[in-house]
């Protein structure tokens, strides 16, 4: 719940990092399961791959790349915060991480459509 | 002007450790009125049994913090006009601490954690030795100087969701106190501090949400102090290994 004491940029950055982490953790088993089909049942993998032509799946891929990018860049932000000399521009860094994730996933989306 | 415009509708938490509810009071609005003024007015004019805590009224003692419209604030220095929601106010006891009665919380867990974080003086000298000269320009002194402005108000502790989720977490104020003493040339407790803040409830629990820093009324930066403690504990961990 977004209560008043949480309504500030670094709390949102925290929430985004946590949610993207959880979402990726849910996605990964499915990802490996599908990949494993390349070895066990190549035909069913091919069937599945034709699905990826549909716009809905492309949109979902955009979401996945966004989650991955935002989790990756957000992780770097945290490592920088905890390891590099302190800088007061934490909100800017959080914004840059989110903007960077949109850039990466946006470019990916433009390439696949 | 009609009387209603000049009246505040104030919901005040009434209750004890186990249960409670909001009670609405109507309080005349005044210029330059603080939240503490409103609470005192209720207690002096409407209900003498209302319990709350304050002492200095000028932002020095740290005893008057409460939740105001859902966020923790020092009530003696918070102007009603700045935080009013229409003509409504909601005043509740600090979050993350047990309620004693109404707006007064039990601060024991908060102060116990200062001690647990080794936030106490570890002398370097006896009274017979000459007083050490301190260079005010050193980086370590600058860190310590920033930290000694803390008034122990517990606003950061109430804002922190990690405290809410983990009763053992030492919390932002105790950790920032530990970092302050860690940088104090007149304190000899560096090892004890690192030991105390790297345990189960220590600095590594912090998720860097930064609510502590957003709400600290004295503009301290506990989030930074904790990040520095993380660095210091990790460095000392690797030093011990090699
Ligand atoms: S930065 Fe750490 S200590 Fe401060 S509110 Fe967030 S979790 Fe709590
Ligand atoms: S760090 Fe700030 S908010 Fe926390 S107890 Fe000290 S003065 Fe209050
Ligand atoms: S009454 Fe002392 S800080 Fe508010």
XYZ file of C-alpha atoms and ligand atoms in Angstrom:
375
model
C 0.000 0.000 0.000
C 1.358 3.412 -0.877
C 0.935 5.178 2.398
C 2.014 8.768 2.778
C 5.338 8.065 4.390
C 6.263 6.020 1.308
C 5.439 8.597 -1.347
C 8.962 9.616 -2.351
C 11.320 8.649 -5.210
C 13.727 6.370 -3.353
C 10.901 4.340 -1.861
C 9.484 3.857 -5.367
C 12.952 2.851 -6.565
C 13.048 0.269 -3.771
C 9.567 -1.029 -4.658
C 10.418 -1.262 -8.358
C 13.600 -3.174 -7.582
C 11.778 -5.601 -5.304
C 8.859 -6.155 -7.705
C 11.088 -6.570 -10.759
C 13.194 -9.053 -8.799
C 10.141 -11.073 -7.829
C 8.738 -10.974 -11.352
C 12.053 -12.144 -12.809
C 12.259 -14.926 -10.252
C 8.831 -16.122 -11.399
C 9.749 -15.820 -15.047
C 13.085 -17.647 -14.947
C 11.781 -21.182 -14.273
C 9.373 -20.790 -17.216
C 12.243 -19.504 -19.323
C 14.456 -22.489 -18.534
C 11.577 -24.881 -19.043
C 10.964 -23.589 -22.564
C 14.692 -23.581 -23.347
C 14.995 -27.177 -22.180
C 12.545 -28.138 -24.895
C 15.245 -27.406 -27.479
C 16.854 -30.594 -26.236
C 13.858 -32.705 -25.322
C 11.051 -31.777 -27.722
C 12.277 -29.570 -30.576
C 8.873 -29.608 -32.373
C 7.022 -28.256 -29.408
C 9.662 -25.528 -29.044
C 9.068 -24.569 -32.699
C 5.349 -24.428 -32.047
C 5.960 -22.203 -29.125
C 8.277 -19.947 -31.093
C 5.595 -19.226 -33.700
C 3.600 -17.778 -30.787
C 6.250 -15.141 -30.314
C 5.120 -13.529 -33.565
C 1.940 -12.330 -31.900
C 1.863 -8.675 -30.800
C 0.791 -9.583 -27.288
C 3.870 -11.712 -26.779
C 6.039 -8.929 -28.197
C 4.563 -6.533 -25.703
C 5.241 -9.038 -22.948
C 8.828 -9.325 -24.160
C 9.155 -5.582 -23.902
C 7.984 -5.900 -20.305
C 10.517 -8.618 -19.588
C 13.398 -6.657 -21.030
C 12.257 -3.680 -19.021
C 12.196 -5.739 -15.813
C 15.629 -7.134 -16.543
C 17.100 -3.723 -17.378
C 15.541 -1.961 -14.420
C 16.681 -4.667 -12.028
C 20.185 -4.641 -13.521
C 20.603 -0.854 -13.512
C 18.910 -0.542 -10.121
C 21.387 -3.092 -8.770
C 24.267 -0.997 -10.071
C 22.707 2.031 -8.435
C 22.671 0.251 -5.075
C 26.222 -0.985 -5.473
C 27.354 2.531 -6.336
C 25.517 3.896 -3.319
C 27.135 1.401 -1.007
C 30.613 1.312 -2.533
C 31.491 4.571 -4.225
C 32.053 7.765 -2.252
C 28.688 9.154 -1.181
C 26.876 11.495 -3.517
C 23.728 13.405 -2.610
C 22.261 12.830 -6.080
C 20.550 9.527 -5.172
C 17.204 10.585 -6.640
C 18.876 11.475 -9.914
C 20.606 8.095 -10.028
C 17.313 6.319 -9.399
C 15.683 8.311 -12.196
C 18.610 7.550 -14.522
C 18.267 3.817 -13.798
C 14.566 3.872 -14.704
C 15.155 6.042 -17.789
C 17.990 3.723 -18.866
C 15.694 0.714 -18.507
C 13.051 2.382 -20.666
C 15.686 3.192 -23.268
C 17.004 -0.371 -23.424
C 13.573 -1.996 -23.492
C 12.218 0.626 -25.923
C 15.061 -0.027 -28.362
C 14.486 -3.755 -28.027
C 10.780 -3.283 -28.737
C 11.473 -1.201 -31.855
C 13.823 -3.884 -33.158
C 11.391 -6.746 -32.715
C 8.295 -5.086 -34.220
C -15.605 35.171 8.206
C -17.773 32.382 9.468
C -16.680 30.532 12.567
C -16.317 27.289 10.619
C -13.530 28.591 8.395
C -11.540 29.306 11.485
C -12.024 25.914 12.955
C -9.867 22.848 12.531
C -11.328 19.381 12.549
C -8.730 17.295 14.352
C -8.853 13.498 14.626
C -6.764 12.402 17.564
C -5.844 8.822 18.347
C -7.161 7.706 21.732
C -6.229 4.370 23.186
C -3.563 2.251 24.774
C -1.164 -0.554 23.883
C -3.981 -2.874 22.856
C -6.667 -0.873 21.105
C -7.902 2.570 20.235
C -9.843 4.797 17.866
C -9.780 8.324 16.461
C -11.737 10.983 18.327
C -12.672 14.206 16.565
C -12.123 17.592 18.217
C -12.881 21.083 16.912
C -10.099 23.536 17.564
C -10.019 27.265 16.743
C -7.455 28.068 14.051
C -4.803 30.648 14.817
C -1.905 32.256 13.020
C 1.455 30.466 13.228
C -0.197 27.565 15.012
C 1.822 24.376 15.376
C 0.534 20.827 15.663
C 1.730 20.795 19.265
C -0.309 23.969 19.915
C -3.388 22.175 18.623
C -2.788 19.092 20.777
C -2.117 21.220 23.886
C -5.242 23.286 23.226
C -7.346 20.127 23.147
C -5.792 18.891 26.371
C -6.190 22.252 28.132
C -9.683 23.103 26.906
C -11.556 20.008 25.809
C -10.187 16.871 27.414
C -7.678 17.012 30.228
C -7.095 13.266 30.008
C -5.376 13.451 26.604
C -1.824 12.118 26.971
C 1.055 13.354 24.855
C 4.670 14.316 25.363
C 6.759 17.423 24.822
C 9.350 19.505 26.611
C 11.319 22.218 24.808
C 8.783 23.382 22.173
C 11.659 24.625 20.002
C 12.898 21.500 18.236
C 15.727 20.600 20.560
C 14.585 17.841 22.890
C 13.074 15.419 20.402
C 10.157 14.405 22.632
C 7.149 15.693 20.687
C 7.176 13.565 17.513
C 3.832 12.147 16.319
C 2.261 10.930 13.097
C 0.589 13.912 11.438
C -1.661 13.118 8.478
C 0.160 9.807 8.080
C 3.779 10.959 8.266
C 6.079 11.302 11.273
C 6.886 14.884 12.268
C 8.261 16.974 15.133
C 4.998 18.575 16.164
C 6.435 21.639 17.930
C 8.033 22.857 14.704
C 5.351 21.753 12.260
C 2.994 24.518 11.249
C -0.633 23.532 10.860
C -0.910 25.529 7.606
C 1.865 23.529 5.988
C 0.321 20.114 6.577
C -3.417 20.758 6.763
C -5.657 18.680 4.558
C -8.577 21.072 3.865
C -9.365 22.013 7.455
C -8.630 18.499 8.662
C -5.768 17.114 10.664
C -5.049 13.612 11.847
C -2.710 13.170 14.801
C -1.588 9.716 15.929
C 1.212 8.217 18.022
C 4.509 7.429 16.309
C 4.563 4.315 14.190
C 6.805 1.307 15.003
C 6.706 1.916 18.769
C 4.307 0.536 21.393
C 1.647 3.021 22.489
C 1.465 3.815 26.187
C -1.622 5.996 25.989
C -3.103 8.242 23.291
C -0.216 10.084 21.621
C 2.542 8.943 23.983
C 4.639 6.014 22.803
C 7.028 3.834 24.742
C 10.474 4.960 23.551
C 12.358 2.162 25.344
C 12.875 -0.053 22.279
C 14.229 2.968 20.393
C 16.798 3.828 23.077
C 17.639 0.197 23.835
C 18.737 -0.061 20.221
C 21.081 2.917 20.590
C 22.840 0.923 23.287
C 22.714 -2.284 21.245
C 24.389 -0.417 18.354
C 27.153 0.687 20.765
C 25.807 4.230 20.486
C 27.430 5.079 23.805
C 30.681 6.754 24.738
C 33.833 4.651 24.777
C 36.450 6.909 26.377
C 39.996 7.146 25.027
C 41.496 8.935 28.033
C 41.116 9.384 31.770
C 40.292 12.713 33.431
C 43.950 13.128 34.405
C 45.241 13.278 30.879
C 45.292 16.528 28.886
C 42.370 17.173 26.535
C 43.071 16.081 23.006
C 43.014 18.745 20.279
C 40.672 17.939 17.435
C 41.150 19.259 13.940
C 37.717 20.580 12.933
C 38.595 20.294 9.229
C 39.315 16.585 9.147
C 36.906 14.482 7.071
C 36.108 12.254 9.999
C 35.239 15.229 12.189
C 32.972 16.580 9.440
C 31.102 13.243 9.424
C 30.783 13.281 13.204
C 29.662 16.918 13.226
C 26.812 16.157 10.845
C 25.674 13.282 13.041
C 25.676 15.021 16.419
C 22.739 17.185 15.350
C 20.408 14.239 15.986
C 17.774 15.068 18.631
C 16.642 11.433 19.218
C 13.134 12.218 18.067
C 12.504 8.797 16.484
C 10.920 10.325 13.387
C 13.285 8.318 11.160
C 12.600 5.149 13.157
C 8.866 5.602 12.599
C 9.312 6.289 8.897
C 11.377 3.152 8.286
C 9.608 0.151 6.740
C 12.532 -2.118 7.588
C 11.932 -1.418 11.279
C 8.251 -2.188 10.699
C 9.141 -5.539 9.128
C 11.914 -6.644 11.498
C 11.622 -5.955 15.228
C 15.325 -6.634 15.698
C 16.519 -4.068 13.166
C 18.497 -1.390 15.015
C 16.990 1.319 12.845
C 18.281 4.524 11.272
C 18.857 6.658 14.384
C 20.909 4.086 16.317
C 22.961 3.246 13.233
C 23.614 6.847 12.374
C 24.686 7.357 16.008
C 27.065 4.412 15.659
C 28.531 5.943 12.488
C 28.941 9.292 14.278
C 30.926 7.713 17.117
C 32.889 5.596 14.662
C 34.229 8.878 13.263
C 34.812 10.526 16.625
C 38.515 10.806 17.494
C 37.529 10.863 21.172
C 35.807 7.513 20.968
C 37.702 4.249 21.148
C 34.813 1.924 20.319
C 35.409 1.419 16.574
C 35.727 -2.359 16.769
C 32.847 -2.761 19.183
C 30.706 -0.576 16.903
C 31.508 -2.564 13.767
C 30.779 -5.758 15.647
C 27.451 -4.418 16.931
C 26.204 -3.047 13.615
C 27.113 -6.046 11.460
C 24.965 -8.578 13.323
C 21.502 -9.905 12.544
C 19.648 -6.630 13.175
C 22.455 -4.499 11.818
C 23.113 -2.107 8.962
C 22.923 -4.758 6.243
C 19.160 -5.012 6.778
C 18.656 -1.522 5.379
C 16.989 -1.478 1.949
C 18.049 2.108 1.237
C 14.461 3.273 0.927
C 15.567 6.589 2.323
C 12.411 7.445 4.264
C 14.637 8.186 7.266
C 16.458 10.889 5.339
C 13.306 12.288 3.753
C 11.616 12.831 7.127
C 14.478 13.655 9.519
C 13.441 17.110 10.761
C 17.042 18.127 11.413
C 18.107 17.236 7.885
C 20.436 14.465 8.919
C 21.156 11.671 6.478
C 20.868 8.300 8.242
C 20.672 6.532 4.872
C 24.158 7.789 4.056
C 25.484 6.890 7.514
C 24.162 3.352 7.040
C 25.696 3.081 3.561
C 29.031 4.133 5.101
C 28.647 1.536 7.864
C 27.978 -1.123 5.239
C 31.191 -0.110 3.536
C 33.167 -0.047 6.801
C 31.858 -3.436 8.007
C 32.568 -5.060 4.646
C 36.075 -3.612 4.511
C 36.846 -4.869 7.995
C 35.410 -8.300 7.081
C 37.888 -8.652 4.217
C 40.728 -7.253 6.292
C 40.163 -9.936 8.905
C 40.262 -12.606 6.203
C 43.623 -11.653 4.697
S 17.281 3.931 4.324
Fe 17.401 2.133 5.657
S 17.177 2.923 7.698
Fe 16.474 4.527 6.309
S 14.252 4.228 6.181
Fe 15.229 3.071 4.585
S 15.499 1.004 5.322
Fe 15.138 2.361 7.065
S 18.273 11.082 12.766
Fe 16.822 12.768 12.542
S 14.823 11.787 12.551
Fe 16.256 10.329 13.374
S 16.166 10.571 15.584
Fe 17.849 11.856 14.822
S 16.938 13.874 14.463
Fe 15.256 12.420 14.665
S 9.043 19.703 22.124
Fe 11.231 19.464 22.058
S 11.514 18.920 19.934
Fe 9.395 19.357 20.007
